[in-house]
């Protein structure tokens, strides 16, 4: 059984799929923004059990340059993906992705921006409903987004583990 990994570098596509899809330059996780559209535009998806691609890691690439803006890009892309899954009736996968989004917030310093991203993709009612399904650790992370004191404590704990 194949897992449909959401990166786009490890797949082959017909050129016509990309006629209406545009990447945003200089954003981390740009493939996650377009992956839902790509899959939605496919009529057939096939998998082969053979390695045909060699992926090179470049230390100076945007993927390896972590800062708050890039962390926000990743969170934005993950929320976009979560919203897509829920809107297209992949509700359980959408909830799972939402949980990953909450955990990703630990990497971001700008709490106000994090909160506004969640507000952009999900109504307050949806946020309450989805947050109620989270495990305890994820709920604690979620509430730190909205509480400066909790955020500072959690950040201090995380830094002490390094």
mmCIF file of C-alpha atoms in Angstrom:
data_model
loop_
_atom_site.group_PDB
_atom_site.id
_atom_site.type_symbol
_atom_site.label_atom_id
_atom_site.label_comp_id
_atom_site.label_asym_id
_atom_site.label_seq_id
_atom_site.Cartn_x
_atom_site.Cartn_y
_atom_site.Cartn_z
ATOM 1 C CA UNK A 1 0.000 0.000 0.000
ATOM 2 C CA UNK A 2 1.328 3.402 -0.974
ATOM 3 C CA UNK A 3 1.236 6.555 1.104
ATOM 4 C CA UNK A 4 0.529 9.617 -1.032
ATOM 5 C CA UNK A 5 3.303 11.853 0.313
ATOM 6 C CA UNK A 6 2.277 15.478 -0.148
ATOM 7 C CA UNK A 7 5.583 16.756 -1.491
ATOM 8 C CA UNK A 8 5.513 17.133 -5.245
ATOM 9 C CA UNK A 9 9.175 16.532 -6.084
ATOM 10 C CA UNK A 10 8.830 12.735 -6.041
ATOM 11 C CA UNK A 11 6.111 12.390 -8.689
ATOM 12 C CA UNK A 12 5.720 12.689 -12.459
ATOM 13 C CA UNK A 13 2.899 14.793 -13.892
ATOM 14 C CA UNK A 14 1.365 15.664 -17.191
ATOM 15 C CA UNK A 15 2.299 19.206 -18.142
ATOM 16 C CA UNK A 16 -1.385 20.169 -18.506
ATOM 17 C CA UNK A 17 -1.918 19.793 -14.753
ATOM 18 C CA UNK A 18 0.321 22.822 -14.174
ATOM 19 C CA UNK A 19 -1.317 25.124 -16.718
ATOM 20 C CA UNK A 20 -3.447 26.837 -14.044
ATOM 21 C CA UNK A 21 -1.280 26.183 -10.988
ATOM 22 C CA UNK A 22 1.345 28.734 -9.968
ATOM 23 C CA UNK A 23 3.954 28.493 -7.238
ATOM 24 C CA UNK A 24 4.656 31.370 -4.891
ATOM 25 C CA UNK A 25 8.340 32.284 -5.021
ATOM 26 C CA UNK A 26 10.518 32.309 -1.920
ATOM 27 C CA UNK A 27 8.129 30.466 0.351
ATOM 28 C CA UNK A 28 8.975 27.398 2.299
ATOM 29 C CA UNK A 29 6.555 24.477 1.749
ATOM 30 C CA UNK A 30 5.315 25.938 -1.536
ATOM 31 C CA UNK A 31 4.561 22.415 -2.751
ATOM 32 C CA UNK A 32 2.112 21.911 0.105
ATOM 33 C CA UNK A 33 0.137 24.935 -1.089
ATOM 34 C CA UNK A 34 -0.338 23.464 -4.576
ATOM 35 C CA UNK A 35 -0.453 19.733 -3.811
ATOM 36 C CA UNK A 36 -4.214 19.662 -3.081
ATOM 37 C CA UNK A 37 -4.950 21.368 -6.407
ATOM 38 C CA UNK A 38 -2.636 19.006 -8.266
ATOM 39 C CA UNK A 39 -4.270 15.897 -6.831
ATOM 40 C CA UNK A 40 -7.711 17.399 -7.429
ATOM 41 C CA UNK A 41 -6.840 17.924 -11.129
ATOM 42 C CA UNK A 42 -5.593 14.359 -11.652
ATOM 43 C CA UNK A 43 -7.859 11.829 -13.305
ATOM 44 C CA UNK A 44 -5.438 8.938 -12.722
ATOM 45 C CA UNK A 45 -2.750 8.399 -10.101
ATOM 46 C CA UNK A 46 -0.361 5.449 -10.453
ATOM 47 C CA UNK A 47 2.454 4.271 -8.191
ATOM 48 C CA UNK A 48 5.539 2.269 -9.109
ATOM 49 C CA UNK A 49 7.746 0.311 -6.754
ATOM 50 C CA UNK A 50 11.009 1.593 -8.218
ATOM 51 C CA UNK A 51 13.321 4.460 -7.290
ATOM 52 C CA UNK A 52 13.705 6.651 -10.369
ATOM 53 C CA UNK A 53 14.651 9.983 -8.825
ATOM 54 C CA UNK A 54 17.667 11.155 -6.849
ATOM 55 C CA UNK A 55 16.822 14.044 -4.512
ATOM 56 C CA UNK A 56 19.724 16.312 -3.564
ATOM 57 C CA UNK A 57 19.835 18.182 -0.283
ATOM 58 C CA UNK A 58 21.389 21.649 -0.536
ATOM 59 C CA UNK A 59 22.348 23.112 2.833
ATOM 60 C CA UNK A 60 21.810 26.711 1.695
ATOM 61 C CA UNK A 61 18.293 26.062 0.332
ATOM 62 C CA UNK A 62 15.218 27.791 1.738
ATOM 63 C CA UNK A 63 14.147 24.479 3.280
ATOM 64 C CA UNK A 64 17.244 24.426 5.497
ATOM 65 C CA UNK A 65 17.015 28.099 6.468
ATOM 66 C CA UNK A 66 14.668 28.178 9.444
ATOM 67 C CA UNK A 67 13.393 31.453 10.811
ATOM 68 C CA UNK A 68 10.051 32.726 12.021
ATOM 69 C CA UNK A 69 8.827 33.760 8.542
ATOM 70 C CA UNK A 70 9.609 30.337 7.111
ATOM 71 C CA UNK A 71 7.984 28.633 10.094
ATOM 72 C CA UNK A 72 4.889 30.735 9.378
ATOM 73 C CA UNK A 73 5.016 29.632 5.725
ATOM 74 C CA UNK A 74 5.011 25.994 6.800
ATOM 75 C CA UNK A 75 2.123 26.564 9.208
ATOM 76 C CA UNK A 76 0.184 28.505 6.548
ATOM 77 C CA UNK A 77 0.690 25.675 4.051
ATOM 78 C CA UNK A 78 -0.353 23.035 6.571
ATOM 79 C CA UNK A 79 -3.515 24.957 7.468
ATOM 80 C CA UNK A 80 -4.276 25.401 3.771
ATOM 81 C CA UNK A 81 -3.903 21.642 3.288
ATOM 82 C CA UNK A 82 -6.039 20.867 6.340
ATOM 83 C CA UNK A 83 -8.791 23.186 5.085
ATOM 84 C CA UNK A 84 -8.667 21.512 1.657
ATOM 85 C CA UNK A 85 -9.013 18.027 3.173
ATOM 86 C CA UNK A 86 -12.002 19.010 5.289
ATOM 87 C CA UNK A 87 -13.692 20.908 2.439
ATOM 88 C CA UNK A 88 -13.305 17.887 0.144
ATOM 89 C CA UNK A 89 -14.795 15.399 2.639
ATOM 90 C CA UNK A 90 -11.527 13.896 3.850
ATOM 91 C CA UNK A 91 -12.586 14.873 7.344
ATOM 92 C CA UNK A 92 -10.503 12.380 9.371
ATOM 93 C CA UNK A 93 -7.362 13.290 7.417
ATOM 94 C CA UNK A 94 -8.267 16.961 7.882
ATOM 95 C CA UNK A 95 -8.441 16.528 11.661
ATOM 96 C CA UNK A 96 -5.098 14.712 11.660
ATOM 97 C CA UNK A 97 -3.555 17.531 9.622
ATOM 98 C CA UNK A 98 -5.130 20.108 11.961
ATOM 99 C CA UNK A 99 -3.396 18.399 14.909
ATOM 100 C CA UNK A 100 -0.072 18.656 13.055
ATOM 101 C CA UNK A 101 -0.789 22.355 12.495
ATOM 102 C CA UNK A 102 -1.278 22.906 16.207
ATOM 103 C CA UNK A 103 2.016 21.164 16.985
ATOM 104 C CA UNK A 104 3.792 23.203 14.278
ATOM 105 C CA UNK A 105 2.871 26.391 16.161
ATOM 106 C CA UNK A 106 5.663 25.652 18.645
ATOM 107 C CA UNK A 107 8.191 26.611 15.964
ATOM 108 C CA UNK A 108 6.669 30.078 15.494
ATOM 109 C CA UNK A 109 7.423 33.044 17.731
ATOM 110 C CA UNK A 110 4.792 35.431 16.331
ATOM 111 C CA UNK A 111 1.668 34.286 18.203
ATOM 112 C CA UNK A 112 -0.555 37.026 16.744
ATOM 113 C CA UNK A 113 0.281 35.912 13.215
ATOM 114 C CA UNK A 114 -0.329 32.265 14.143
ATOM 115 C CA UNK A 115 -3.714 33.142 15.568
ATOM 116 C CA UNK A 116 -4.625 35.147 12.454
ATOM 117 C CA UNK A 117 -3.661 32.206 10.204
ATOM 118 C CA UNK A 118 -5.970 29.885 12.115
ATOM 119 C CA UNK A 119 -8.705 32.540 11.914
ATOM 120 C CA UNK A 120 -8.168 32.873 8.156
ATOM 121 C CA UNK A 121 -8.690 29.166 7.471
ATOM 122 C CA UNK A 122 -11.158 28.204 10.209
ATOM 123 C CA UNK A 123 -14.079 29.918 11.918
ATOM 124 C CA UNK A 124 -13.960 30.218 15.707
ATOM 125 C CA UNK A 125 -16.647 27.526 15.949
ATOM 126 C CA UNK A 126 -14.574 25.136 13.788
ATOM 127 C CA UNK A 127 -11.495 25.876 15.878
ATOM 128 C CA UNK A 128 -13.409 25.037 19.083
ATOM 129 C CA UNK A 129 -14.805 21.841 17.561
ATOM 130 C CA UNK A 130 -11.470 20.619 16.156
ATOM 131 C CA UNK A 131 -9.516 21.637 19.247
ATOM 132 C CA UNK A 132 -11.910 19.652 21.444
ATOM 133 C CA UNK A 133 -10.800 16.489 19.567
ATOM 134 C CA UNK A 134 -7.084 17.072 20.234
ATOM 135 C CA UNK A 135 -5.034 15.029 22.687
ATOM 136 C CA UNK A 136 -4.056 16.780 25.929
ATOM 137 C CA UNK A 137 -0.552 17.797 24.800
ATOM 138 C CA UNK A 138 -1.941 19.335 21.593
ATOM 139 C CA UNK A 139 -4.663 21.167 23.555
ATOM 140 C CA UNK A 140 -2.014 22.688 25.810
ATOM 141 C CA UNK A 141 -0.074 23.830 22.740
ATOM 142 C CA UNK A 142 -3.271 25.236 21.208
ATOM 143 C CA UNK A 143 -4.089 27.302 24.281
ATOM 144 C CA UNK A 144 -0.576 28.741 24.416
ATOM 145 C CA UNK A 145 -1.283 30.440 21.081
ATOM 146 C CA UNK A 146 -3.862 32.607 22.820
ATOM 147 C CA UNK A 147 -2.116 33.098 26.156
ATOM 148 C CA UNK A 148 1.190 34.998 26.368
ATOM 149 C CA UNK A 149 2.168 33.591 29.780
ATOM 150 C CA UNK A 150 1.558 29.991 28.728
ATOM 151 C CA UNK A 151 3.478 30.569 25.495
ATOM 152 C CA UNK A 152 6.488 31.896 27.417
ATOM 153 C CA UNK A 153 6.456 28.924 29.789
ATOM 154 C CA UNK A 154 6.170 26.383 26.977
ATOM 155 C CA UNK A 155 8.962 28.097 25.022
ATOM 156 C CA UNK A 156 11.185 28.051 28.119
ATOM 157 C CA UNK A 157 10.523 24.313 28.637
ATOM 158 C CA UNK A 158 11.262 23.580 24.981
ATOM 159 C CA UNK A 159 14.528 25.574 25.084
ATOM 160 C CA UNK A 160 15.660 23.767 28.247
ATOM 161 C CA UNK A 161 15.280 20.392 26.476
ATOM 162 C CA UNK A 162 17.795 21.370 23.763
#
